[in-house]
Every structure is written in C-alpha cells, then in structure tokens.
Coordinates of N, CA, C and O in Angstrom, one line a residue:
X1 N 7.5 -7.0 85.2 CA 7.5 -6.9 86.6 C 8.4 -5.8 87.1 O 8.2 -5.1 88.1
X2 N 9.3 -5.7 86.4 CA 10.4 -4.9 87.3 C 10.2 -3.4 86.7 O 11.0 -2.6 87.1
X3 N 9.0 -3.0 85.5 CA 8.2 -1.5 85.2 C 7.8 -1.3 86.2 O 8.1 -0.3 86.9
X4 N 6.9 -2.5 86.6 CA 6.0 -2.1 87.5 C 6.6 -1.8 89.2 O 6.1 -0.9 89.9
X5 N 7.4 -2.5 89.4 CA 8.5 -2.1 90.6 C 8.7 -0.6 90.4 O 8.1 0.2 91.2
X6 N 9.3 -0.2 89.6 CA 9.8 1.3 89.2 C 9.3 1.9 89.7 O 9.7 2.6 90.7
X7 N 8.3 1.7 89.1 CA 6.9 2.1 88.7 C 6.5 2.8 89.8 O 6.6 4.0 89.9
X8 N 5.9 1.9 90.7 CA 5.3 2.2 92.3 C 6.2 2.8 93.0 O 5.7 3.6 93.8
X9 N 7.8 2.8 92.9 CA 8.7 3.4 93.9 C 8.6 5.1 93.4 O 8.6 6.0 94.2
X10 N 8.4 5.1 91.7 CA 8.3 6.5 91.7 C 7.2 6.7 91.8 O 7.2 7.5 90.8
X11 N 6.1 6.8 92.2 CA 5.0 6.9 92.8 C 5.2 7.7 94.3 O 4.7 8.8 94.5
X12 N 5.9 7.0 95.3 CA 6.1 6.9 96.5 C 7.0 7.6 96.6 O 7.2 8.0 97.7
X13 N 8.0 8.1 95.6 CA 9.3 8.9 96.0 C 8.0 10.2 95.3 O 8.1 11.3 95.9
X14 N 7.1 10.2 94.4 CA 6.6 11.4 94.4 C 5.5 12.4 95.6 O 5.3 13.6 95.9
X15 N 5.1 11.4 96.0 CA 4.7 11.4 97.4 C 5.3 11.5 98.5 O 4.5 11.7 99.4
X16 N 6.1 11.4 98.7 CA 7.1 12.2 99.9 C 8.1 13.2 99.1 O 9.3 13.4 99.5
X17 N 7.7 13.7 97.9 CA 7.8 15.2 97.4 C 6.9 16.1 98.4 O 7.2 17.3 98.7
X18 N 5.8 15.5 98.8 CA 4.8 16.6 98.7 C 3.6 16.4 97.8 O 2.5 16.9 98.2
X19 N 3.8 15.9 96.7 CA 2.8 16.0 95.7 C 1.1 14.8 96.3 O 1.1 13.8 97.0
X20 N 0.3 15.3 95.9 CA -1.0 14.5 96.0 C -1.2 13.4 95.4 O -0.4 13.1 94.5
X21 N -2.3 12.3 95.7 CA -1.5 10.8 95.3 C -2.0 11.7 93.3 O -1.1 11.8 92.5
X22 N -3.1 12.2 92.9 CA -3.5 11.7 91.8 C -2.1 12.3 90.9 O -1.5 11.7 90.0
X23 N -1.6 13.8 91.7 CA -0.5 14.0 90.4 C 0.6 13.1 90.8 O 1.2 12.7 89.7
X24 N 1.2 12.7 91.9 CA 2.0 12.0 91.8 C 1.8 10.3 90.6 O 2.5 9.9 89.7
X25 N 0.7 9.7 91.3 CA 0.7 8.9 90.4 C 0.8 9.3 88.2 O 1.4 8.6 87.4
X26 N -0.2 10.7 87.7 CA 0.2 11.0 86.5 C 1.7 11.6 86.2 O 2.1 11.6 85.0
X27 N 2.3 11.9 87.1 CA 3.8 12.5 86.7 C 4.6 11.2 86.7 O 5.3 10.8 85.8
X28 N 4.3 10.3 88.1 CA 5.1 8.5 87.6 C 4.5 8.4 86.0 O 5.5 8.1 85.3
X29 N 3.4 8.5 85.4 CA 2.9 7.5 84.3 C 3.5 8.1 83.7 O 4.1 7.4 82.9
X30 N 3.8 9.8 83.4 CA 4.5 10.4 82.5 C 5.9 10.2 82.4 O 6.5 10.0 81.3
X31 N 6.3 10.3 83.5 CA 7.7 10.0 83.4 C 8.7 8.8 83.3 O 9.9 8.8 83.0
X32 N 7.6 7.6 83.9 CA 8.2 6.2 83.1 C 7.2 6.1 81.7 O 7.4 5.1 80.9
X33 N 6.9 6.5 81.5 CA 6.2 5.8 79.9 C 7.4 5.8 78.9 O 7.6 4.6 78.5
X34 N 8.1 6.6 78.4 CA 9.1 6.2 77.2 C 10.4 5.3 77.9 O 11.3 4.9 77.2
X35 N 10.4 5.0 79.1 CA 11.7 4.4 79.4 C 10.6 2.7 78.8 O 11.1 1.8 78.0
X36 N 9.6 2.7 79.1 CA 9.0 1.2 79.6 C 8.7 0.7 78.2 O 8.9 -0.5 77.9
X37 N 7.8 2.2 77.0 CA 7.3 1.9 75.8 C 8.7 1.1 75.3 O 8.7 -0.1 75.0
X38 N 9.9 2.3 75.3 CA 11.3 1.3 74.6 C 11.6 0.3 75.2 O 12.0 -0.6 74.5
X39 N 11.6 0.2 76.7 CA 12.0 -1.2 76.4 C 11.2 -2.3 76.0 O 11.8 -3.3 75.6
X40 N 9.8 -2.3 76.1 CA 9.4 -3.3 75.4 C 9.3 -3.4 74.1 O 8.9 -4.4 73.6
X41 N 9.8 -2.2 73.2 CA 10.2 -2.4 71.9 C 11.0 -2.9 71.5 O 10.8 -3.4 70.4
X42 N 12.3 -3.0 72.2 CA 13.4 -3.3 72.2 C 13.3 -5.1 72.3 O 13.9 -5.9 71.6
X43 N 12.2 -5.4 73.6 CA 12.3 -7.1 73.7 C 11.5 -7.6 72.5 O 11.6 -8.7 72.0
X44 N 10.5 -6.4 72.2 CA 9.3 -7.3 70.5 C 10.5 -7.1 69.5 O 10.3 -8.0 68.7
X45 N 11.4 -6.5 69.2 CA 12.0 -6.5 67.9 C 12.8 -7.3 68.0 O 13.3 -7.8 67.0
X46 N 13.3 -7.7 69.5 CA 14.0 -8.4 69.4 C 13.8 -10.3 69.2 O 14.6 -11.3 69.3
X47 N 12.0 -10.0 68.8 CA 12.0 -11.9 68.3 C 11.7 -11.8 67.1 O 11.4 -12.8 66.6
X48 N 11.7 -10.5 66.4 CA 11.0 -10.2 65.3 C 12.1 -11.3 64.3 O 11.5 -12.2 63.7
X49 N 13.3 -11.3 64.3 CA 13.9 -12.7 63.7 C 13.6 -14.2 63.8 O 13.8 -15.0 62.9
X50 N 12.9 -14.3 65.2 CA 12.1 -15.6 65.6 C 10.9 -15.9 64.5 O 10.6 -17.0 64.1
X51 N 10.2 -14.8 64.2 CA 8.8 -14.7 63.5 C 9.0 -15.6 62.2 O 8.1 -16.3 61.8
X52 N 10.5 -15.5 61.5 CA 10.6 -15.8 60.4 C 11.2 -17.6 60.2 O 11.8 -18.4 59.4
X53 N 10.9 -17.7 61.3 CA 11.2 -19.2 61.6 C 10.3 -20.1 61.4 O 9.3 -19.6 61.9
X54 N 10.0 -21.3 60.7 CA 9.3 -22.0 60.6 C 8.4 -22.8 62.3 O 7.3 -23.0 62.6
X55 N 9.8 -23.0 62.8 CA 9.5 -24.0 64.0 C 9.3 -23.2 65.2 O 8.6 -23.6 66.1
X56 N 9.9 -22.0 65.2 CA 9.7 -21.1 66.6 C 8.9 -19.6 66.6 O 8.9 -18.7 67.5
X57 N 8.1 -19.7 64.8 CA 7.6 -18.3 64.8 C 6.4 -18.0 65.9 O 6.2 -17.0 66.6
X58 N 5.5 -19.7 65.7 CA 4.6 -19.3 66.8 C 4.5 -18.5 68.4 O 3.7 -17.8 68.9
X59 N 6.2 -19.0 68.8 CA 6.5 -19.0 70.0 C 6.7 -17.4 70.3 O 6.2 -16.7 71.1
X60 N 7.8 -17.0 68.8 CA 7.7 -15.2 68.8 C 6.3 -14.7 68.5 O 6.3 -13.4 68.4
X61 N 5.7 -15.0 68.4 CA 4.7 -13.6 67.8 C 3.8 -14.1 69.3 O 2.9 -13.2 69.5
X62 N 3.8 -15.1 70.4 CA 3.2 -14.9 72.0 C 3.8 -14.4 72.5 O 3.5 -13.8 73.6
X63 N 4.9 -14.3 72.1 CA 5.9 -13.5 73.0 C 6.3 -11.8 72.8 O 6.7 -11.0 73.6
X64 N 5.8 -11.8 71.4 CA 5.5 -10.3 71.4 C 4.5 -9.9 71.6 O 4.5 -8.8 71.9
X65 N 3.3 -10.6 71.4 CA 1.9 -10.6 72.7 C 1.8 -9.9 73.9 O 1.0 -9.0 74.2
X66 N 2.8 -10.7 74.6 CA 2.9 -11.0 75.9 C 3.6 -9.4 76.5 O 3.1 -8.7 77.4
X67 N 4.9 -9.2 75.7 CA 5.6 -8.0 76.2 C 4.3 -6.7 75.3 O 4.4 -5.5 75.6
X68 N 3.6 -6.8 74.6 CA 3.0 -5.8 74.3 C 2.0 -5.6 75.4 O 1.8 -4.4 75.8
X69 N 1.2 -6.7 76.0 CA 0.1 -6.7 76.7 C 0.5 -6.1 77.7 O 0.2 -5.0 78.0
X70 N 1.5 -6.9 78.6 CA 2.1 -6.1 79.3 C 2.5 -4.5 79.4 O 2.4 -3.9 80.5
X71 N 2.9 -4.1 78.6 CA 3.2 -2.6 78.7 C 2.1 -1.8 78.9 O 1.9 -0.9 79.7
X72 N 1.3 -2.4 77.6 CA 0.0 -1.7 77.8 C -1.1 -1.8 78.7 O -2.1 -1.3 78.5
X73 N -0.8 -2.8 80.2 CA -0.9 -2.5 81.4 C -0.7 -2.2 82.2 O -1.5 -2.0 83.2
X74 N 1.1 -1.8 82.0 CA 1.6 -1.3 82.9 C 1.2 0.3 83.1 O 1.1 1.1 84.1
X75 N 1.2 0.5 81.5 CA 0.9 2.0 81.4 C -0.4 2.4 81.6 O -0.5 3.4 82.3
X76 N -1.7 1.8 81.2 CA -3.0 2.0 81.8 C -3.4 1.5 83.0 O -3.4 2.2 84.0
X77 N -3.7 0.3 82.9 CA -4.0 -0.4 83.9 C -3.8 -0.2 85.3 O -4.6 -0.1 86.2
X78 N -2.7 -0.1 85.3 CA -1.6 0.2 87.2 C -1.6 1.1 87.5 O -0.8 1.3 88.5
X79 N -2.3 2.5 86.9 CA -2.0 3.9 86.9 C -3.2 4.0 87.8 O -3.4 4.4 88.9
X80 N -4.0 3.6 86.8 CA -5.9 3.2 87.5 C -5.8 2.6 88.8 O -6.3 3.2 89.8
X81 N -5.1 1.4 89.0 CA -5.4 0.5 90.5 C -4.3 0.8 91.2 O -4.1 0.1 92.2
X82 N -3.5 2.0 90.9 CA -3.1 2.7 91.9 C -3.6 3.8 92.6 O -3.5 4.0 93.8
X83 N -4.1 4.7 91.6 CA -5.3 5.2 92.0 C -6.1 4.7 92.9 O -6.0 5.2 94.0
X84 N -7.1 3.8 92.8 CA -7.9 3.1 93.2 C -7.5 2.9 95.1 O -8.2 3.1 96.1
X85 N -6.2 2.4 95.0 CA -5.4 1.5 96.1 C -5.3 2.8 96.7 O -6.3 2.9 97.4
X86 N -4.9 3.3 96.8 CA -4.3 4.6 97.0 C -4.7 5.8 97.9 O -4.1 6.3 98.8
X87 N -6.1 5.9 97.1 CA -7.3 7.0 97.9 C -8.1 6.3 98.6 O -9.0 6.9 99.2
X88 N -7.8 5.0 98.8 CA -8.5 4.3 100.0 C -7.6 4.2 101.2 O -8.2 4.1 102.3
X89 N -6.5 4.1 101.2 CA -5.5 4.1 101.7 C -5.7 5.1 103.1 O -5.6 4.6 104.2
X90 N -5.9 6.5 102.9 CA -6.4 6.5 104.7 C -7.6 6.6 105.3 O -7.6 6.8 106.5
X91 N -8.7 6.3 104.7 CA -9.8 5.2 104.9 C -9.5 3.9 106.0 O -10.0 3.4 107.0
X92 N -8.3 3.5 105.2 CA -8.1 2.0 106.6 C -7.0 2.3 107.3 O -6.4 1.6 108.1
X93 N -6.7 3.5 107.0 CA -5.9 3.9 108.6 C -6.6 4.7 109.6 O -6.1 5.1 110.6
X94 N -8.1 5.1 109.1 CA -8.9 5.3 110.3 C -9.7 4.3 110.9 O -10.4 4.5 111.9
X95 N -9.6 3.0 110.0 CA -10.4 2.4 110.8 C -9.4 1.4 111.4 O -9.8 0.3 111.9
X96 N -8.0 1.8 111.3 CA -6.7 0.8 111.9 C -6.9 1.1 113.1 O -6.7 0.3 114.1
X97 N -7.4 3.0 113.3 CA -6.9 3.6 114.4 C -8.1 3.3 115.8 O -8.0 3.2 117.0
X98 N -9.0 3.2 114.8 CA -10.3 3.0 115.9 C -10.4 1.6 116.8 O -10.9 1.4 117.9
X99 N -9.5 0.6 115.5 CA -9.2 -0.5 116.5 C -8.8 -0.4 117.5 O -9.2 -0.9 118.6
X100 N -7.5 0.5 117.3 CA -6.2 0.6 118.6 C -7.1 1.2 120.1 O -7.1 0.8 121.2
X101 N -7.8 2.3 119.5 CA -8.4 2.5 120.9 C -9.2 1.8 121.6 O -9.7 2.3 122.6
X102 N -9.5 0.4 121.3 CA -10.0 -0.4 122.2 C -8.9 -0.8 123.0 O -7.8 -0.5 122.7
X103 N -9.5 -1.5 124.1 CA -9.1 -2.1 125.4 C -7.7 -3.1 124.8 O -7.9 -4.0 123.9
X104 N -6.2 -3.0 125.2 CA -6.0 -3.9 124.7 C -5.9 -5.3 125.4 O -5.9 -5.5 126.6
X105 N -5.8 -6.2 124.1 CA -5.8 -7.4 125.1 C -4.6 -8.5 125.4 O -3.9 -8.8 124.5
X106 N -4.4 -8.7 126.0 CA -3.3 -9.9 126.8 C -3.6 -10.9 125.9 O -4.7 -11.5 125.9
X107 N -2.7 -11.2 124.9 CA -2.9 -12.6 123.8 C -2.3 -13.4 124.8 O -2.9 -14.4 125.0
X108 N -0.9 -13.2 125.8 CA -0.3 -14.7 126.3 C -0.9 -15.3 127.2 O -0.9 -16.5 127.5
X109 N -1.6 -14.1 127.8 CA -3.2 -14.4 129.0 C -4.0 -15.4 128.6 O -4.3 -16.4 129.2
X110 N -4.4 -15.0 127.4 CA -5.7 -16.2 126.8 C -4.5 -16.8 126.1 O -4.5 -15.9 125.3
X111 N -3.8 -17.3 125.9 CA -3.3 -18.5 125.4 C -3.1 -19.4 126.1 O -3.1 -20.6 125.7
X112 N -2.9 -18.8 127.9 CA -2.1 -19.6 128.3 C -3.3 -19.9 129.5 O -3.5 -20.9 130.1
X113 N -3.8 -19.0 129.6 CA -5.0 -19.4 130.2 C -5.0 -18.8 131.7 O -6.1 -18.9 132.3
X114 N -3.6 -18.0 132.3 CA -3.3 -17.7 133.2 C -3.9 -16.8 133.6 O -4.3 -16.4 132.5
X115 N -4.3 -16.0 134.4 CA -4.9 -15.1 134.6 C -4.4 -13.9 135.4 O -5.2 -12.9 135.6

C-alpha cells in the first residue's frame, strides 16, 4: 500500500515538473522500481526462516506470495491503470465544464420549496 502511495505522489510531483502523463508515469516506474523490488525482498527473506518450520511454514511461503504478488503489481499493473486513469482524466473535465455552463440551480429553493 504505501509503494503504491509513493508511487502516485511521484507521478504527480512528475507532472507538475512539466513532464507528460506517459513519461511521467515511466520515469515514477523507473525510479521507484529498485527501492520497492528491495523492499519486498527484504519482507520474503525475511520469512524465509518461517519456511523451515513445521507449524508456520505454510503461513510463510503465503506470505511470500503475497509480498511477491504485490510488487509485481505495483510495478506492472499501476503503471498501466495509471495510464489508463490518467489520459481520461481531461476528458471529464470537459464534460465537468459543460455541466457548469448550465443554468445554475437554487438546491435551498427546491428543498425548501420557497420560491
């Protein structure tokens, strides 16, 4: 969770560089990838002693599953559906804007019925 936090902020700090979403988002994937690969190396080796347990090996080897799967969507996966999120992104701020130019309306008016 907290790659992926990073993650998106250096995204957004590369984007108010100036940069375009697609290199911004590949210079984030470049530039967190070895912080994110070690640390989840760091959490799998660290049950790798778990493994050799009778009673708790099952528990390590989901758990190094778990932090592997993870990485390996933080690093493909979120790069993609950021992408994705991203280039649609002023798409619905033209059609945010097209709302605004309607008439606006009095919500306490119709709530209240007053006229």
């Amino acid at each position: 969770m907290r790659n992926t936090l990073i993650f998106t902020d250096q995204i957004q700090q590369n984007q108010r560089a100036g940069m375009v979403i697609r290199e911004a988002i590949i210079e984030a994937t470049v530039r967190r990838a070895r912080p994110v690969v070690l640390t989840a190396l760091a959490a799998a080796l660290a049950f790798v002693p778990l493994t050799l347990s009778v009673f708790w090996s099952s528990l390590a080897f989901v758990l190094i599953g778990g932090v592997t799967m993870g990485t390996l969507l933080t690093l493909l996966f979120l790069p993609a559906l950021c992408a994705l999120v991203l280039e649609r992104r002023p798409h619905v701020r033209r059609l945010s804007r097209n709302r605004q130019r309607r008439a606006p309306v009095n919500r306490c008016k119709m709530m209240t019925g007053i006229q």
